[in-house]
mmCIF file of C-alpha atoms in Angstrom:
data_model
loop_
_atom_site.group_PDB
_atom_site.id
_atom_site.type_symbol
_atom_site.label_atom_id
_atom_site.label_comp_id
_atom_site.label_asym_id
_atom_site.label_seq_id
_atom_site.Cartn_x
_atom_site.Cartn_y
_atom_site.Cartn_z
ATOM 1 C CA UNK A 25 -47.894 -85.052 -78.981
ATOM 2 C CA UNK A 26 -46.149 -85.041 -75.415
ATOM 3 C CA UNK A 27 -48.177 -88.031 -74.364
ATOM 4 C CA UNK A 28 -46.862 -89.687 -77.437
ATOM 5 C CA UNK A 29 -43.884 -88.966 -76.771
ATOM 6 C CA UNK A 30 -43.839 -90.023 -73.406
ATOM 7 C CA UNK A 31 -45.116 -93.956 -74.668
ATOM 8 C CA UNK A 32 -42.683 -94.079 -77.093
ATOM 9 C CA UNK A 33 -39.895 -93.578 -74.837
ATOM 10 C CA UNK A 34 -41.069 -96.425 -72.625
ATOM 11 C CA UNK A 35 -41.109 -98.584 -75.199
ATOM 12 C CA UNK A 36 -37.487 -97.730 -76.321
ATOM 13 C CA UNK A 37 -36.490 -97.916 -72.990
ATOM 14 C CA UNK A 38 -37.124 -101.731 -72.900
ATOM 15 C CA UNK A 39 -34.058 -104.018 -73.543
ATOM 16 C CA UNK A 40 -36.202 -106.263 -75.722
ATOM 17 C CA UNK A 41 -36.107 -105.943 -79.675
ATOM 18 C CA UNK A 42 -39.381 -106.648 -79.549
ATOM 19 C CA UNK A 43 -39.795 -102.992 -77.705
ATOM 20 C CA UNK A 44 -37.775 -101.466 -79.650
ATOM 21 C CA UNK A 45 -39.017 -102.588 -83.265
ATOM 22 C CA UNK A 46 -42.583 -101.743 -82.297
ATOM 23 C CA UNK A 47 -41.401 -98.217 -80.622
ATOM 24 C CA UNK A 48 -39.816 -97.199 -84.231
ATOM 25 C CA UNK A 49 -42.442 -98.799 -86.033
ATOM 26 C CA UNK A 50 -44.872 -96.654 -83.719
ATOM 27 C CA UNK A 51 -42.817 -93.696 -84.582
ATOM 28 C CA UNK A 52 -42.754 -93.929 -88.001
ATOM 29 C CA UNK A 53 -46.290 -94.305 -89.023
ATOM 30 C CA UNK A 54 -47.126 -91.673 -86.565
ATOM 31 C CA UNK A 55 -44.824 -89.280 -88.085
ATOM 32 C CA UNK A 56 -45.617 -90.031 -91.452
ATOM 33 C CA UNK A 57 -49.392 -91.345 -91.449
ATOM 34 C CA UNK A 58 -50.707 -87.741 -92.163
ATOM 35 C CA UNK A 59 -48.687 -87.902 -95.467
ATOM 36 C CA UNK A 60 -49.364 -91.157 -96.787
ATOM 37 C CA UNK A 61 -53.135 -90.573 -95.809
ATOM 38 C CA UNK A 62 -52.911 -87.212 -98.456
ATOM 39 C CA UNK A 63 -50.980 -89.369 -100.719
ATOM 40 C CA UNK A 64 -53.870 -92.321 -100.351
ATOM 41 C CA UNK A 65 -56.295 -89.736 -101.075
ATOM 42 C CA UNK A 66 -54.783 -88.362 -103.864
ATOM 43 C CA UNK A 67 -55.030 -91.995 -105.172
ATOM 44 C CA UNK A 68 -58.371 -92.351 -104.634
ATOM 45 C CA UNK A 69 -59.843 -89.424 -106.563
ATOM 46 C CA UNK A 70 -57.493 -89.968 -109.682
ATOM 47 C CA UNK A 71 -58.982 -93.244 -109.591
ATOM 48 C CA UNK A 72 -62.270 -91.829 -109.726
ATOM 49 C CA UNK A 73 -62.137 -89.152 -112.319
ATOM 50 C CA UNK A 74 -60.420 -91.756 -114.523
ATOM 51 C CA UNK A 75 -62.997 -93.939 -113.841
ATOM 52 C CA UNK A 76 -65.897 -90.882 -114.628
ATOM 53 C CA UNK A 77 -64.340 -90.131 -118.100
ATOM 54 C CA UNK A 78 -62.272 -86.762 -116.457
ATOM 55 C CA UNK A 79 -60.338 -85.267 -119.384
ATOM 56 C CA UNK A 80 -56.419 -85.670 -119.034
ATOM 57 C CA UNK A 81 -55.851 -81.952 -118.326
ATOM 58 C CA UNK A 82 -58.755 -81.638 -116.098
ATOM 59 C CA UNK A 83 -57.419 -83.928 -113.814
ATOM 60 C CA UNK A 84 -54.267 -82.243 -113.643
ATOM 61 C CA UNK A 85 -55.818 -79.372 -112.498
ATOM 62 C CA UNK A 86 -57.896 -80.917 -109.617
ATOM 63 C CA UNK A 87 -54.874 -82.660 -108.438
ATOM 64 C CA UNK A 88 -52.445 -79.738 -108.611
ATOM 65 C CA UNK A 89 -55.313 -77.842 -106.822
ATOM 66 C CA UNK A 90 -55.793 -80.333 -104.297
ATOM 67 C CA UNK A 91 -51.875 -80.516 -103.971
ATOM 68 C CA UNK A 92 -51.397 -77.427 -103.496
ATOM 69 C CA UNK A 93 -53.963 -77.117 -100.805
ATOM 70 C CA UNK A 94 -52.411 -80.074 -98.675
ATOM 71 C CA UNK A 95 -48.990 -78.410 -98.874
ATOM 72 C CA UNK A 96 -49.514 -74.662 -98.439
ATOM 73 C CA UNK A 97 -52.023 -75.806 -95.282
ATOM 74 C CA UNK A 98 -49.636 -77.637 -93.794
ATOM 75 C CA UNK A 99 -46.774 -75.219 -94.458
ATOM 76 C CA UNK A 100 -48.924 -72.554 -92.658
ATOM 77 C CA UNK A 101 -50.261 -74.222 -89.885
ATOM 78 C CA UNK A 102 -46.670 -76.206 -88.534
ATOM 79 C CA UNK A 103 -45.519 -73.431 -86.731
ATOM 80 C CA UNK A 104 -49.107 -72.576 -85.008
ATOM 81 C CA UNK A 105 -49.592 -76.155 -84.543
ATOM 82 C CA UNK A 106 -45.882 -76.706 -82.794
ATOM 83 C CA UNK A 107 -45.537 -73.611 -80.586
ATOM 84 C CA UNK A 108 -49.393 -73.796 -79.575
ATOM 85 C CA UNK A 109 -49.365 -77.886 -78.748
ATOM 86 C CA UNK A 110 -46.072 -76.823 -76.745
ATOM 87 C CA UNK A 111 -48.122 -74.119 -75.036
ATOM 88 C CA UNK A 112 -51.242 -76.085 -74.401
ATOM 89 C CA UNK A 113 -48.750 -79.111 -72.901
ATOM 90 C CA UNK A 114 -47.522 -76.767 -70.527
ATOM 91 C CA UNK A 115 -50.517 -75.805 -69.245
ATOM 92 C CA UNK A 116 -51.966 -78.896 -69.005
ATOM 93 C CA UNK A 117 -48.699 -79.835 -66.905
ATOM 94 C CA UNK A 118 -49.429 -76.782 -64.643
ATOM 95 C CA UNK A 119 -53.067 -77.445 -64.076
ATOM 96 C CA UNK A 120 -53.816 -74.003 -65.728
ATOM 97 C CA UNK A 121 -56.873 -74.971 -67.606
ATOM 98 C CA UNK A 122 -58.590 -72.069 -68.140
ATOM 99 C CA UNK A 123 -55.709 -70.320 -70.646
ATOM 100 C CA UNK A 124 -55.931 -73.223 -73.102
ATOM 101 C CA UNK A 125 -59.008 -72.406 -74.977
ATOM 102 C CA UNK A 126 -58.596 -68.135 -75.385
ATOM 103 C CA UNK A 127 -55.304 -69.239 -76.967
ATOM 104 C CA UNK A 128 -56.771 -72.110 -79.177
ATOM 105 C CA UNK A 129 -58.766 -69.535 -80.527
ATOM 106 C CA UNK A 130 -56.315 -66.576 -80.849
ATOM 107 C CA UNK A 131 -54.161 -69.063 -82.634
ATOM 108 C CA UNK A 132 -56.855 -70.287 -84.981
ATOM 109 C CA UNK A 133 -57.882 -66.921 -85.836
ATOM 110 C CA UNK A 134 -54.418 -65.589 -86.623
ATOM 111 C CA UNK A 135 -53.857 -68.763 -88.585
ATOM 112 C CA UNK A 136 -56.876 -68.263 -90.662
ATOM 113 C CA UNK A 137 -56.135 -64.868 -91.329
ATOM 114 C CA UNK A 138 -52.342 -65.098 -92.047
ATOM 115 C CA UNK A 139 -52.883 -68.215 -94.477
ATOM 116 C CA UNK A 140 -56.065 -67.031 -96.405
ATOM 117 C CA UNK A 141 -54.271 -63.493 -96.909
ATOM 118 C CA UNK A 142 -51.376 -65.618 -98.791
ATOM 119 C CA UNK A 143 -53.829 -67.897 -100.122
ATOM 120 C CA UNK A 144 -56.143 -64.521 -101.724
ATOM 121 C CA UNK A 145 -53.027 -63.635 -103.002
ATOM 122 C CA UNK A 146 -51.903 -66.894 -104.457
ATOM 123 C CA UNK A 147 -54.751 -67.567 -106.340
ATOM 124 C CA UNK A 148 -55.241 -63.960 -107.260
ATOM 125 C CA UNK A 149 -51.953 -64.502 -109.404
ATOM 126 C CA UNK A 150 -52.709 -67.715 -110.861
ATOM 127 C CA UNK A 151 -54.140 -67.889 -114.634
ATOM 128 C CA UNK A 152 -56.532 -70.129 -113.621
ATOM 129 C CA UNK A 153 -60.891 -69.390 -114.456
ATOM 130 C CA UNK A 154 -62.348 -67.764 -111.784
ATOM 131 C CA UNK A 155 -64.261 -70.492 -110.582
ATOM 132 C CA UNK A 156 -61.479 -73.044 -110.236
ATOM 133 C CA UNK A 157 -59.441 -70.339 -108.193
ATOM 134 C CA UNK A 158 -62.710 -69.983 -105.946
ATOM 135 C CA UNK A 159 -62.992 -73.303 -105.584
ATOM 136 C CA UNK A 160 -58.851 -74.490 -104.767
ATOM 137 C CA UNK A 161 -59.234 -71.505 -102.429
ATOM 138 C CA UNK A 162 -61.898 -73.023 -100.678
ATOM 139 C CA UNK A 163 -60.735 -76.429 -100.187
ATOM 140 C CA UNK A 164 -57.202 -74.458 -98.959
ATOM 141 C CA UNK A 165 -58.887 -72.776 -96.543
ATOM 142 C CA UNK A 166 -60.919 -76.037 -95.185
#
């Protein structure tokens, strides 16, 4: 995200309005494109199981499952991805190579097994069938 960073600022920098409309234009989508990429998604498979003949109330479910899996993932991996991105930019800066990928890792593992604790415990309380909690669970955890 530095390096994204960095190219914004030079366009922003420029005295044009050209620059400037196409450095917040830049900023926008890239701020927001993971969002309306769910939210195009989401689209997409109601489409799809209205299209199959997908009862009213079982399409609720897969969307509220698939929902909820987009927003608890995201909540738990923001702060791994911010302070780890910081950490690997720093690195990268100094040249120090070789302490990026123990720390991708590390920070992948304790991600997985800080979210799918919450997650096993989420689901665990829901009143959901056991299959539909299996499967939310898994898409979560993808």
């Amino acid at each position: 995200m530095a390096g994204i960073g960095f190219e914004l600022r030079k366009l922003l920098q420029g005295k044009d309005m050209n620059n400037k409309f196409w450095g917040y234009t830049s900023a926008t989508f890239i701020t927001s494109g993971p969002m309306l990429i769910s939210i195009g998604q989401l689209l997409i498979i109601d489409k799809i199981l209205s299209i199959s003949h997908v009862s009213p109330a079982d399409r609720a479910v897969i969307k509220a499952a698939l929902l909820y899996a987009y927003v608890f993932s995201m909540i738990m991996s923001s702060g791994f991805v911010m302070l780890s991105s910081r950490f690997i930019a720093d690195k990268i800066f100094t040249k120090e190579l070789d302490d990026i990928l123990p720390s991708l890792l590390g920070t992948v593992s304790i991600a997985l097994i800080f979210g799918g604790s919450l997650g096993i415990i989420f689901y665990m309380l829901s009143p959901l069938p056991f299959l539909q909690k299996y499967f939310a669970y898994m898409i979560y955890m993808s």
